[in-house]
PDB file of C-alpha atoms and ligand atoms in Angstrom:
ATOM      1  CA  UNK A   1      78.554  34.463 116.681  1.00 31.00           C
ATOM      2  CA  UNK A   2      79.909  37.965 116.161  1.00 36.00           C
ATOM      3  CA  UNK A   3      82.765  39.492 118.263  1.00 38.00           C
ATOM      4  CA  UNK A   4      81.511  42.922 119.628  1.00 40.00           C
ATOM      5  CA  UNK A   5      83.933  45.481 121.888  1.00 42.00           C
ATOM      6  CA  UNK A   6      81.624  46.293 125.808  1.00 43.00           C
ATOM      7  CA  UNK A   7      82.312  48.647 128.118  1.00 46.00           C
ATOM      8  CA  UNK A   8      85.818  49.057 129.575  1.00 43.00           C
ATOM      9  CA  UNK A   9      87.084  47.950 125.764  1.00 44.00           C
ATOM     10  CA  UNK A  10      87.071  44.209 126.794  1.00 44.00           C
ATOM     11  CA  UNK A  11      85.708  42.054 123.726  1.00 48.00           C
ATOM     12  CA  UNK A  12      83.907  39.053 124.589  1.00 50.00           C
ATOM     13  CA  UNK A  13      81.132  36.686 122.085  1.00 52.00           C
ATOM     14  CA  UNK A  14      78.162  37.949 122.013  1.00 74.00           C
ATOM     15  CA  UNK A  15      74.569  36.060 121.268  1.00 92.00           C
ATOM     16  CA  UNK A  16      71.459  36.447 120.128  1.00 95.00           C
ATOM     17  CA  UNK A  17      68.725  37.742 122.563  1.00 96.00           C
ATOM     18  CA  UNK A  18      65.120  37.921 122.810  1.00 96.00           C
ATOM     19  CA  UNK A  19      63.473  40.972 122.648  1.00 96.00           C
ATOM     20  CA  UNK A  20      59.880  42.809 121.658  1.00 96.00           C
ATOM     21  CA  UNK A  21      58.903  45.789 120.636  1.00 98.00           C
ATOM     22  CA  UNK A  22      57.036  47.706 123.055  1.00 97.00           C
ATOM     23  CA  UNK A  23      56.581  51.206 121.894  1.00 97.00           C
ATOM     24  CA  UNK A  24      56.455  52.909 118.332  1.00 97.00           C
ATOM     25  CA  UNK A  25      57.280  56.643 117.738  1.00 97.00           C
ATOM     26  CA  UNK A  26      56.520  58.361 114.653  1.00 97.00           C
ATOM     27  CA  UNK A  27      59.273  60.732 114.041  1.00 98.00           C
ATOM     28  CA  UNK A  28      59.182  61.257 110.190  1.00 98.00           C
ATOM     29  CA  UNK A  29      56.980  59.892 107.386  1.00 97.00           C
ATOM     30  CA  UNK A  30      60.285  57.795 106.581  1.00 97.00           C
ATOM     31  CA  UNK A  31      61.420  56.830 110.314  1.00 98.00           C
ATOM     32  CA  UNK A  32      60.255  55.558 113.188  1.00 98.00           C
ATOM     33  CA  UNK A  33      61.665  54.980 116.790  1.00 98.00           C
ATOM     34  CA  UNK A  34      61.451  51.336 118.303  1.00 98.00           C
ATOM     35  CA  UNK A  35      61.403  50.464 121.838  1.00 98.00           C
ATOM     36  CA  UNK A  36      62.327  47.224 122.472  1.00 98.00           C
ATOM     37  CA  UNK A  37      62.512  45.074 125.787  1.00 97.00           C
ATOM     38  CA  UNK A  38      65.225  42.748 125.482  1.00 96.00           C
ATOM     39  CA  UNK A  39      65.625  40.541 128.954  1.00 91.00           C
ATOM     40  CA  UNK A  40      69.028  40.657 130.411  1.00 92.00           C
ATOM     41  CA  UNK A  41      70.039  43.690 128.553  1.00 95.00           C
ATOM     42  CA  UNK A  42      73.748  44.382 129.987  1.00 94.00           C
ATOM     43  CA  UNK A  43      73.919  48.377 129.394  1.00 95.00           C
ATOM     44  CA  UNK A  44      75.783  50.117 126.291  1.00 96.00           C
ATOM     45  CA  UNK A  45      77.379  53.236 125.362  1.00 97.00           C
ATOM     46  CA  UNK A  46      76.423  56.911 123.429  1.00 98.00           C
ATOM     47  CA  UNK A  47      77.427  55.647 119.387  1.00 98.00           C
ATOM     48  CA  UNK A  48      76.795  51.908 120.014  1.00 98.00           C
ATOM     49  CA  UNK A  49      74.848  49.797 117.760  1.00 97.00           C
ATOM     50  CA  UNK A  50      73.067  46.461 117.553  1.00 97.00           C
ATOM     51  CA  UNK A  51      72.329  43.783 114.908  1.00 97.00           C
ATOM     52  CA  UNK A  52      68.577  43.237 114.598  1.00 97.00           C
ATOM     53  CA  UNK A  53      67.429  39.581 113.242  1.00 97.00           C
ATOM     54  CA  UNK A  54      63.799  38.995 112.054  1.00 96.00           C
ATOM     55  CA  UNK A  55      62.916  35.378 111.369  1.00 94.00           C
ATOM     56  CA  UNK A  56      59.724  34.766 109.009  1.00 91.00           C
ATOM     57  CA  UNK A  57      57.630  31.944 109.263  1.00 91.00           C
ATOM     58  CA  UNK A  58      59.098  30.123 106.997  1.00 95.00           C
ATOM     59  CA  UNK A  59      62.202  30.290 108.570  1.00 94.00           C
ATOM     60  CA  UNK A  60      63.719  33.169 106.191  1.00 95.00           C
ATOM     61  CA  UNK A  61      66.169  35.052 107.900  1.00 96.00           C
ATOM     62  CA  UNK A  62      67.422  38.933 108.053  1.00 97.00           C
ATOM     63  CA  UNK A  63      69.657  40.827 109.969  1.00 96.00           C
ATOM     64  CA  UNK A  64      70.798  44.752 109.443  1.00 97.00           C
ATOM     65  CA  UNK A  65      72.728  46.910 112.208  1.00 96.00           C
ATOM     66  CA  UNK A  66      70.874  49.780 114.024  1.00 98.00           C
ATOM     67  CA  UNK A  67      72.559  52.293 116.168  1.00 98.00           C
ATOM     68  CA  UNK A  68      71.252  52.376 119.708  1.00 98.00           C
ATOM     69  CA  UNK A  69      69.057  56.022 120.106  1.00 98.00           C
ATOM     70  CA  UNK A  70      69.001  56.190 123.443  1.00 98.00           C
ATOM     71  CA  UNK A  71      70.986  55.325 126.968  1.00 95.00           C
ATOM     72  CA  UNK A  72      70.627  52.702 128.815  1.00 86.00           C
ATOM     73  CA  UNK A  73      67.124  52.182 130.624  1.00 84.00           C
ATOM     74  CA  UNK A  74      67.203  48.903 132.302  1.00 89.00           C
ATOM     75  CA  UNK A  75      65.948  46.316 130.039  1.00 94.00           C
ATOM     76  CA  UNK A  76      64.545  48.837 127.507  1.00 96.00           C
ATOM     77  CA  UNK A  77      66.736  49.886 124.208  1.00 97.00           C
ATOM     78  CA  UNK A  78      65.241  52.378 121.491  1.00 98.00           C
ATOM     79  CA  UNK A  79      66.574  52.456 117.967  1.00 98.00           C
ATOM     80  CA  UNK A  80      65.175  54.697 115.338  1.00 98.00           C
ATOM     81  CA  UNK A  81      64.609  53.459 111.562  1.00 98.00           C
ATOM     82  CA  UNK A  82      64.396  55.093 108.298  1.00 97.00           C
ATOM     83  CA  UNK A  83      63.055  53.714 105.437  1.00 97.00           C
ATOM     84  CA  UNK A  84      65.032  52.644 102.672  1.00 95.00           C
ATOM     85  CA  UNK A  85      63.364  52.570  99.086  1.00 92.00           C
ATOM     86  CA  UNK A  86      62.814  48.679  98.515  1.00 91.00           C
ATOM     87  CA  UNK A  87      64.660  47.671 101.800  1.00 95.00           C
ATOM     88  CA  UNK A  88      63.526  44.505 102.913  1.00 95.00           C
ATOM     89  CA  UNK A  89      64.305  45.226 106.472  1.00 97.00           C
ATOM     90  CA  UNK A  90      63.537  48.727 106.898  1.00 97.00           C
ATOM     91  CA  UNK A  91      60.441  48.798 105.269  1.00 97.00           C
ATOM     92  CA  UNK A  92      58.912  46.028 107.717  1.00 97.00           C
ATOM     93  CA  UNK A  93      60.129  47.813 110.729  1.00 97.00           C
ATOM     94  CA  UNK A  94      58.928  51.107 109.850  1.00 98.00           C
ATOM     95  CA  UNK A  95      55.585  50.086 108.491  1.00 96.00           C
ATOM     96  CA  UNK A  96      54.572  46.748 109.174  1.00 96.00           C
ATOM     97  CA  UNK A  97      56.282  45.491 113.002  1.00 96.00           C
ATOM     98  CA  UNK A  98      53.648  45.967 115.963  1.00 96.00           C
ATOM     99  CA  UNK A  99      53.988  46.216 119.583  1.00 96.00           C
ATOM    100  CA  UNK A 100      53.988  42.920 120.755  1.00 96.00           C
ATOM    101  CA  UNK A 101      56.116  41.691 117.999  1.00 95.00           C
ATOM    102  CA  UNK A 102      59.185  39.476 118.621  1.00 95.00           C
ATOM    103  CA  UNK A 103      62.774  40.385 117.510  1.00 95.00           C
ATOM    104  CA  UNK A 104      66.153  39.052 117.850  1.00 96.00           C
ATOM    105  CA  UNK A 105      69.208  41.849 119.276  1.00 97.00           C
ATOM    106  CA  UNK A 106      72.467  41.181 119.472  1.00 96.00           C
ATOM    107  CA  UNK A 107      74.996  43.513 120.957  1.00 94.00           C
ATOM    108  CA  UNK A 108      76.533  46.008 122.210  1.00 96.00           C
ATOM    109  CA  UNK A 109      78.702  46.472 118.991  1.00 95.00           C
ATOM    110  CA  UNK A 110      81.465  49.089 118.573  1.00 94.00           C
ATOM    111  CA  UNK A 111      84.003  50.630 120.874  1.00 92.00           C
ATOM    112  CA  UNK A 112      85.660  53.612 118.711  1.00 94.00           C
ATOM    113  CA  UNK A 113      82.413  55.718 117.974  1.00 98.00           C
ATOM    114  CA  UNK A 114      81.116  56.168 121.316  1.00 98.00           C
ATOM    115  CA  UNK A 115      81.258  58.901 123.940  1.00 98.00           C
ATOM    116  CA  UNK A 116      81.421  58.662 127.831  1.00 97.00           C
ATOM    117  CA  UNK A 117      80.488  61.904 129.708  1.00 96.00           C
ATOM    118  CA  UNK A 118      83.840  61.566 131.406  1.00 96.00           C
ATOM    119  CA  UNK A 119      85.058  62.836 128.235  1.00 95.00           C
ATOM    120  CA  UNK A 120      85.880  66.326 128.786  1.00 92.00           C
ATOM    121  CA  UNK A 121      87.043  67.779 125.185  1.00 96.00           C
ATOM    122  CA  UNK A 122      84.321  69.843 122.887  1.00 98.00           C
ATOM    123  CA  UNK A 123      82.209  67.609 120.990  1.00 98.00           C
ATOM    124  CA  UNK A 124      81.365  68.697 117.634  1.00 98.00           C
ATOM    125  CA  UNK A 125      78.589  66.373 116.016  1.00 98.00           C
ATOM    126  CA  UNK A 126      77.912  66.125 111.680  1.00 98.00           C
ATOM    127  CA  UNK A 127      74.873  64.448 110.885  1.00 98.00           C
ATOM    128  CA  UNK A 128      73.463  63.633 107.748  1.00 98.00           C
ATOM    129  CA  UNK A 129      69.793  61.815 107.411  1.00 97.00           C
ATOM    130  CA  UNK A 130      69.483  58.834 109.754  1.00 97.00           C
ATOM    131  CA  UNK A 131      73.076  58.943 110.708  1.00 98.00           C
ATOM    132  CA  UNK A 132      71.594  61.572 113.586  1.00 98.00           C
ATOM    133  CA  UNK A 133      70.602  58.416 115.580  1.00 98.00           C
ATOM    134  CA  UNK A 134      73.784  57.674 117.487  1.00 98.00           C
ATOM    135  CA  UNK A 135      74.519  61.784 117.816  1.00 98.00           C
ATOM    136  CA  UNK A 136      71.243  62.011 119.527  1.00 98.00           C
ATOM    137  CA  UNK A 137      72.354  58.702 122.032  1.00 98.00           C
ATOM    138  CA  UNK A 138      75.272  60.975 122.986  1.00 98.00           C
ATOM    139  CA  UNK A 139      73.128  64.537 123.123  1.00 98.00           C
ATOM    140  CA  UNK A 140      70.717  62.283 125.569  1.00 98.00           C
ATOM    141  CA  UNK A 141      73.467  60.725 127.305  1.00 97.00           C
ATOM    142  CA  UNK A 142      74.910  63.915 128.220  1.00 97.00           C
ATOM    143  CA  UNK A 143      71.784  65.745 129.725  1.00 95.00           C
ATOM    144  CA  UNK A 144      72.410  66.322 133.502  1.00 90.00           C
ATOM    145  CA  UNK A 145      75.662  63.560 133.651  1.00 92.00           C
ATOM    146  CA  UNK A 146      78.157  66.452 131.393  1.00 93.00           C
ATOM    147  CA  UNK A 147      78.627  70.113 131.278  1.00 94.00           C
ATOM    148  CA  UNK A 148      80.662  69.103 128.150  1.00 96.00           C
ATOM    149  CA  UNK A 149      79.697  71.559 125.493  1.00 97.00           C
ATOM    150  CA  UNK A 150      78.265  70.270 122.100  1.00 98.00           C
ATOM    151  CA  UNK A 151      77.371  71.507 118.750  1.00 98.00           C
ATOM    152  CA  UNK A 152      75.314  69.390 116.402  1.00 98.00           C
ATOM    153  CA  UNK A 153      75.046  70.062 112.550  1.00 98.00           C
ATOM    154  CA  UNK A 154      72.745  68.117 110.856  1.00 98.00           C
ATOM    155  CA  UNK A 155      72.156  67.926 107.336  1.00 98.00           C
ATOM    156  CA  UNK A 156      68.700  66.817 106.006  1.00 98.00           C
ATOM    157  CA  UNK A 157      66.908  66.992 103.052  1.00 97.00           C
ATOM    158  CA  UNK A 158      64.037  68.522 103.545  1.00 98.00           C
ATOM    159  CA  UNK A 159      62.452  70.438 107.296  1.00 97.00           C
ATOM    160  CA  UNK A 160      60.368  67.303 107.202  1.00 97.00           C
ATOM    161  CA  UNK A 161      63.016  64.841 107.477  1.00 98.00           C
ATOM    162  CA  UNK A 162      64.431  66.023 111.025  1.00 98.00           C
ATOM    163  CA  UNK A 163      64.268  63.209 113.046  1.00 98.00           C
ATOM    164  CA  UNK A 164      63.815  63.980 116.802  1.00 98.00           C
ATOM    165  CA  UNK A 165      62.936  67.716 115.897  1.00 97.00           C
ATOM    166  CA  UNK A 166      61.009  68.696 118.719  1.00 97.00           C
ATOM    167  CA  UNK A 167      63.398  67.123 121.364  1.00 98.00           C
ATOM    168  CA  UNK A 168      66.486  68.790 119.327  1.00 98.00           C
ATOM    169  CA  UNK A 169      64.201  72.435 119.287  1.00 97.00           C
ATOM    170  CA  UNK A 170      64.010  72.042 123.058  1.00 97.00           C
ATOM    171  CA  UNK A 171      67.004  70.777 124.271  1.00 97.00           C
ATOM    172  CA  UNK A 172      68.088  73.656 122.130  1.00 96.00           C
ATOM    173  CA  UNK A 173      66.707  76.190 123.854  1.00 96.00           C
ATOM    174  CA  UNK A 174      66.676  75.018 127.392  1.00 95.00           C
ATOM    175  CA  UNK A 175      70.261  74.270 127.273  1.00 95.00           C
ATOM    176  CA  UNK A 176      72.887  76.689 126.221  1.00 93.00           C
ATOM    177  CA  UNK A 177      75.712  74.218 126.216  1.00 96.00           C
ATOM    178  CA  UNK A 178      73.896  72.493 123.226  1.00 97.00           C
ATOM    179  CA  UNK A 179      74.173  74.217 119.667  1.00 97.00           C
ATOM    180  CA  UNK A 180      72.165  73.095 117.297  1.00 98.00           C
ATOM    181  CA  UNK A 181      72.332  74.173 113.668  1.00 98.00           C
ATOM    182  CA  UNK A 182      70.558  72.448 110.847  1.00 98.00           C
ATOM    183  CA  UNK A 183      71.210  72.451 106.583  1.00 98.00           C
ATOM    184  CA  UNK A 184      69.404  71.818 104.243  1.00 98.00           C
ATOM    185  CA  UNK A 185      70.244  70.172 101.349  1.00 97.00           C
ATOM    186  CA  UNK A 186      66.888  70.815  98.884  1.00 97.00           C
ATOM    187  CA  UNK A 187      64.362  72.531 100.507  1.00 97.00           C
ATOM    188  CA  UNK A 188      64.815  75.181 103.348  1.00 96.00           C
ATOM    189  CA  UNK A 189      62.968  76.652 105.800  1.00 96.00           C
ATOM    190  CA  UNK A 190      61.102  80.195 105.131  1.00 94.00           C
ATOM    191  CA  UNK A 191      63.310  82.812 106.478  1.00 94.00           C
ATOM    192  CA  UNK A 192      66.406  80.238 106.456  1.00 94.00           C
ATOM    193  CA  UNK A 193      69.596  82.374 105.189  1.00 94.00           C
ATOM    194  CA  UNK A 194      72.071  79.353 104.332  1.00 95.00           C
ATOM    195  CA  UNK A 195      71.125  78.379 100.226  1.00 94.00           C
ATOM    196  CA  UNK A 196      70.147  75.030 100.079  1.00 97.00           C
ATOM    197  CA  UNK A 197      72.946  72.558  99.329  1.00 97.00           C
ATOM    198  CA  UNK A 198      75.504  70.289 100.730  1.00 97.00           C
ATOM    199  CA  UNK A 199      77.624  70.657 103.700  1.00 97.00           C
ATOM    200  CA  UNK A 200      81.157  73.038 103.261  1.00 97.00           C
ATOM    201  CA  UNK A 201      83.953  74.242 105.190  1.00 95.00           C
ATOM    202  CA  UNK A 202      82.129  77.420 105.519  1.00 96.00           C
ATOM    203  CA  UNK A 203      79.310  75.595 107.389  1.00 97.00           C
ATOM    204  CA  UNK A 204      81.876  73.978 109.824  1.00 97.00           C
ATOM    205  CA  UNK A 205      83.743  77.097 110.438  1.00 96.00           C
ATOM    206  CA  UNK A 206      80.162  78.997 111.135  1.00 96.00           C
ATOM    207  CA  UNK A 207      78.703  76.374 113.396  1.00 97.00           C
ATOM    208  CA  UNK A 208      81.470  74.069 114.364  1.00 97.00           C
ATOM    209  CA  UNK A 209      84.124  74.318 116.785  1.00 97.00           C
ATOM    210  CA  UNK A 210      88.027  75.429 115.809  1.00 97.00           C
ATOM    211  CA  UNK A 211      90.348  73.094 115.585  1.00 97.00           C
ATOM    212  CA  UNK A 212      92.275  75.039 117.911  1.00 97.00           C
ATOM    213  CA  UNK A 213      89.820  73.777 120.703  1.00 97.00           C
ATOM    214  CA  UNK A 214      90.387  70.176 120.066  1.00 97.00           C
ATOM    215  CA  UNK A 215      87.038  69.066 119.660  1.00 98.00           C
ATOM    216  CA  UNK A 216      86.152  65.642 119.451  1.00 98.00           C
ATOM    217  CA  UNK A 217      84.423  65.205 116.018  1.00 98.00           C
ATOM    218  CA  UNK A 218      81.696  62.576 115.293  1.00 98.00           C
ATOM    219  CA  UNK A 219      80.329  62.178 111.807  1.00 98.00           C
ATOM    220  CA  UNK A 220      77.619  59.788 110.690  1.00 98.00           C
ATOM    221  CA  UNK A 221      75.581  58.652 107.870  1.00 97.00           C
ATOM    222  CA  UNK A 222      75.455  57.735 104.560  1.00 95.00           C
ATOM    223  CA  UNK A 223      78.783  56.536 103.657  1.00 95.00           C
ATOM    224  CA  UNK A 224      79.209  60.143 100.707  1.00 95.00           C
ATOM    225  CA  UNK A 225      78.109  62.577 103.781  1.00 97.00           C
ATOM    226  CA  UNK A 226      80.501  60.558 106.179  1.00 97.00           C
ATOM    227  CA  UNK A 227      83.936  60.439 103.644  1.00 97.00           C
ATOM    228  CA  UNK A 228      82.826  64.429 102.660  1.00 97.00           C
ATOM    229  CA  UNK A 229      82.052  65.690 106.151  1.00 98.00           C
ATOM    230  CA  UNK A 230      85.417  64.173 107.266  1.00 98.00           C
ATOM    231  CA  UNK A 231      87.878  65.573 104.297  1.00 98.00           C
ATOM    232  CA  UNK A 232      86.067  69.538 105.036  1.00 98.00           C
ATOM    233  CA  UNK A 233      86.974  69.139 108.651  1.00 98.00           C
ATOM    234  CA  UNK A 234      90.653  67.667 107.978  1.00 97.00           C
ATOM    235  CA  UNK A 235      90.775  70.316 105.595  1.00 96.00           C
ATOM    236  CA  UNK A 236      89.500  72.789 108.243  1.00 95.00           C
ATOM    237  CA  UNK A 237      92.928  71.789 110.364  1.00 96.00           C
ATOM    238  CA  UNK A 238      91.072  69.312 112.562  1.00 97.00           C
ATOM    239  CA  UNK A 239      93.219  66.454 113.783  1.00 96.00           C
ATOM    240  CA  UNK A 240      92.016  63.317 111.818  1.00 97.00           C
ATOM    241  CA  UNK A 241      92.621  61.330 115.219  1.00 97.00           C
ATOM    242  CA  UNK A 242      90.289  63.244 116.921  1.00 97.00           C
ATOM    243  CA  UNK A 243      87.678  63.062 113.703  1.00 98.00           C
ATOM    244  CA  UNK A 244      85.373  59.511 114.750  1.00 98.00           C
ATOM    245  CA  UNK A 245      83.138  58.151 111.801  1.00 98.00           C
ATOM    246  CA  UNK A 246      80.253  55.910 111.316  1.00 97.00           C
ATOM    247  CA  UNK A 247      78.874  55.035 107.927  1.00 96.00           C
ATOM    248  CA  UNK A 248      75.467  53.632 107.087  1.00 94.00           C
ATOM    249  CA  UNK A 249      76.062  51.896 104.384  1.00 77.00           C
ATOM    250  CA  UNK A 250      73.683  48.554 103.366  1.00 69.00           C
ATOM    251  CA  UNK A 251      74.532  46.342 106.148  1.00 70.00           C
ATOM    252  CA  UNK A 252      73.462  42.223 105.905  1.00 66.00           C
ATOM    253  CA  UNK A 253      74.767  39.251 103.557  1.00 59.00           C
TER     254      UNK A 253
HETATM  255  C1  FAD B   1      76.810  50.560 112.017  1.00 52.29           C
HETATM  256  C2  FAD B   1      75.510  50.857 111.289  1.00 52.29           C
HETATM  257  C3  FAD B   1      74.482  51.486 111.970  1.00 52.29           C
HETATM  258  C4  FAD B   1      73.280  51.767 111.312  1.00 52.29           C
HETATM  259  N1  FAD B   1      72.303  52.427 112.001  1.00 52.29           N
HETATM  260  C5  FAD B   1      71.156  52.750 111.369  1.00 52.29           C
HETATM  261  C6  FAD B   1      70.149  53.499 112.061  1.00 52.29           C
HETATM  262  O1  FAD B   1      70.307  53.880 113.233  1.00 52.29           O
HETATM  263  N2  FAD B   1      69.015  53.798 111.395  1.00 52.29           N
HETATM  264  C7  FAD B   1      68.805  53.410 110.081  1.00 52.29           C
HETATM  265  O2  FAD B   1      67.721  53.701 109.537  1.00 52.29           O
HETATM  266  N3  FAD B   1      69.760  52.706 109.410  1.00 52.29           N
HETATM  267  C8  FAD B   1      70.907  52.363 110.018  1.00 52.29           C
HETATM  268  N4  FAD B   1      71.853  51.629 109.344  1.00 52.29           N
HETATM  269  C9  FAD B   1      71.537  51.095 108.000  1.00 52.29           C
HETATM  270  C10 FAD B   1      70.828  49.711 108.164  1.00 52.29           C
HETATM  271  O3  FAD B   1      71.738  48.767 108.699  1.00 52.29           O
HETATM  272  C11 FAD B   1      70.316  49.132 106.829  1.00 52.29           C
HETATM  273  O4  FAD B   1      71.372  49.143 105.904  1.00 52.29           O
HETATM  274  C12 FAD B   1      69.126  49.892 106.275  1.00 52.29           C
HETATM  275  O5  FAD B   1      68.044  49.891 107.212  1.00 52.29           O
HETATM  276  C13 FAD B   1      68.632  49.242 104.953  1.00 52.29           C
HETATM  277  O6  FAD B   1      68.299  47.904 105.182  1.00 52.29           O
HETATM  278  P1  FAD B   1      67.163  47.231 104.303  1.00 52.29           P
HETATM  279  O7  FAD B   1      67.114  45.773 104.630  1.00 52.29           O
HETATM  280  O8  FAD B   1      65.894  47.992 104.425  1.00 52.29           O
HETATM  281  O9  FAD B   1      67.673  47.434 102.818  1.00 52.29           O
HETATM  282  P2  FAD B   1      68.255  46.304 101.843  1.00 52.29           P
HETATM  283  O10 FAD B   1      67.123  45.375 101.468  1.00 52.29           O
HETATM  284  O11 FAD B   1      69.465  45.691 102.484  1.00 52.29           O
HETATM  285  O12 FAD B   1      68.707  47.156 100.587  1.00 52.29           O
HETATM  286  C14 FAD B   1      67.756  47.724  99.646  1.00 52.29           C
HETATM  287  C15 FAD B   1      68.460  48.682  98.712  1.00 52.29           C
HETATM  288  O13 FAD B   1      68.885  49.843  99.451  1.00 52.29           O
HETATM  289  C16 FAD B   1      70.305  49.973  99.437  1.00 52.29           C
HETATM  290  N5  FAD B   1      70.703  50.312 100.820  1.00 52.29           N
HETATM  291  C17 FAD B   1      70.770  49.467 101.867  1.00 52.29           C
HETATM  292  N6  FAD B   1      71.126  50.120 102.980  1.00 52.29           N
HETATM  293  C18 FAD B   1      71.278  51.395 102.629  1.00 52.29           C
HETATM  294  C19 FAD B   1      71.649  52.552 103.339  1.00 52.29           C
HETATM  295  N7  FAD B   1      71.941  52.514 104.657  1.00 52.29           N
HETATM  296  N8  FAD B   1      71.710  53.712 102.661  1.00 52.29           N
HETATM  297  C20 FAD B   1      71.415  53.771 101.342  1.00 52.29           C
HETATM  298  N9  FAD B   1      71.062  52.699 100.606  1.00 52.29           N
HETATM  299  C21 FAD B   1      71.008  51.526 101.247  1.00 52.29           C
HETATM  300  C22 FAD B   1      70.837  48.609  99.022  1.00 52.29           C
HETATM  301  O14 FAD B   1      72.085  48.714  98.364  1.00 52.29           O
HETATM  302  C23 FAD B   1      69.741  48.110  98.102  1.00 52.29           C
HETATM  303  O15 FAD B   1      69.875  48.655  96.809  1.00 52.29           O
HETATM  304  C24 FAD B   1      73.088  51.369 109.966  1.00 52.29           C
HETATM  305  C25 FAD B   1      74.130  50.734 109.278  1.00 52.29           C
HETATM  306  C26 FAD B   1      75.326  50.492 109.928  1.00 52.29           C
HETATM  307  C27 FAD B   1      76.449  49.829 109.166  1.00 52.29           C
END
């Protein structure tokens, strides 16, 4: 059994738990968001993630991590999946599991990338693909429990690979503590200004916060976005201990 850090920073063993899948949410032709009900759920923090196991009937086993999507809702936890090419489990979540279906969670893991609304300091969020999931836990989290301002920039490739984009579009504009700016690596927008391409200092210094405000930074995603998002804001005078990563790299033996 893994080791995982809970609320409060105690670590304690954690098992394997019982859950189903209850809801399925569409959110891009590549991703999907999961509800699961897993019975005894004890609560978890903004940045979080669990280890999903599925078990085939032969017995075949497969575990990958997924960061948690959402907050805590009783027994209910949402994660949200994108498919990679020829990944074994990715490609049967997103396409294949049902409502109904039975998984195995086991969690809360992580105790560095996670934010508590008691946390008063500017937050300053860089996304890049799927690595929006645990950013959005935290934009969520906040509504109504923070007036802690944030700014989210989120790199995709395409306008049709925004996860979440209506509930980003909204938030947007209903909230003005919530910036939300998005780039576009090959295809943009019509109308969209920025040239297509990768994320720079320039972007951070347009739609980030100065390092002179002490924001706390989170940056998650594919493990190239995550190591280059983090040198451009070190280089952009941000204090690395106040820069948090995540990387999605391949998780599972
Ligand atoms: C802490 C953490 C949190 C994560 N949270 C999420 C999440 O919220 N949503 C999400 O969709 N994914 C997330 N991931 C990635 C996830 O764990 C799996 O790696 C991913 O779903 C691929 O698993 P697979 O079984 O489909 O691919 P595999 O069958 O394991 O791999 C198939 C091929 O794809 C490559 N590959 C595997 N994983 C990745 C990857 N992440 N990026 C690029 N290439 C890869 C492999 O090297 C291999 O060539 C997270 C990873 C970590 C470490």
């Amino acid at each position: 059994m893994a080791r995982a850090a809970v609320p409060g920073g105690l670590r304690v063993r954690r098992a394997w738990r019982q859950g189903h899948l209850v809801e399925r949410r569409r959110e891009t032709e590549s991703a999907v968001t999961l509800v699961l009900e897993v019975t005894g759920w004890p609560g978890h923090l903004a940045g979080q993630h669990i280890d999903v196991r599925l078990t085939a009937p032969d017995g075949y086993q497969a575990a990958r991590s997924y960061s948690l999507a959402a907050p805590t809702y009783g027994d209910r936890i949402e994660i949200t999946v994108q498919r990679v090419a020829d990944g074994e489990v990715s490609s049967y979540l997103v396409d294949e599991a049902r409502n109904g279906d039975f998984v195995e969670v086991r969690g809360p893991v992580g105790g560095w990338f996670v934010w508590r609304p008691e946390d008063s300091a500017p937050v300053l969020l860089v996304g890049g693909g799927s690595g929006v999931v645990p950013l959005m836990a935290m934009i969520r989290t906040r509504d109504g429990a923070s007036p802690t301002p944030f700014r989210l920039i989120y790199s995709v490739r395409t306008p049709d690979d925004r996860i979440y984009d209506h509930e980003l579009h909204s938030r947007a504009t209903q909230d003005s503590g919530l910036d939300i700016t998005f780039l576009y690596t090959r295809t943009a927008p019509e109308g969209e200004t920025r040239p297509v391409g990768r994320i720079t200092t320039k972007d951070l210094a347009l739609y980030g916060w100065p390092p002179e405000l002490e924001p706390t930074c989170y940056v998650c995603g594919p493990t190239p976005f995550v190591e280059a998002a983090a040198d451009l804001l070190i280089d952009r005078g941000h204090n690395p201990t106040r820069i948090r990563t995540e990387r999605f790299g391949p998780t599972g033996p």
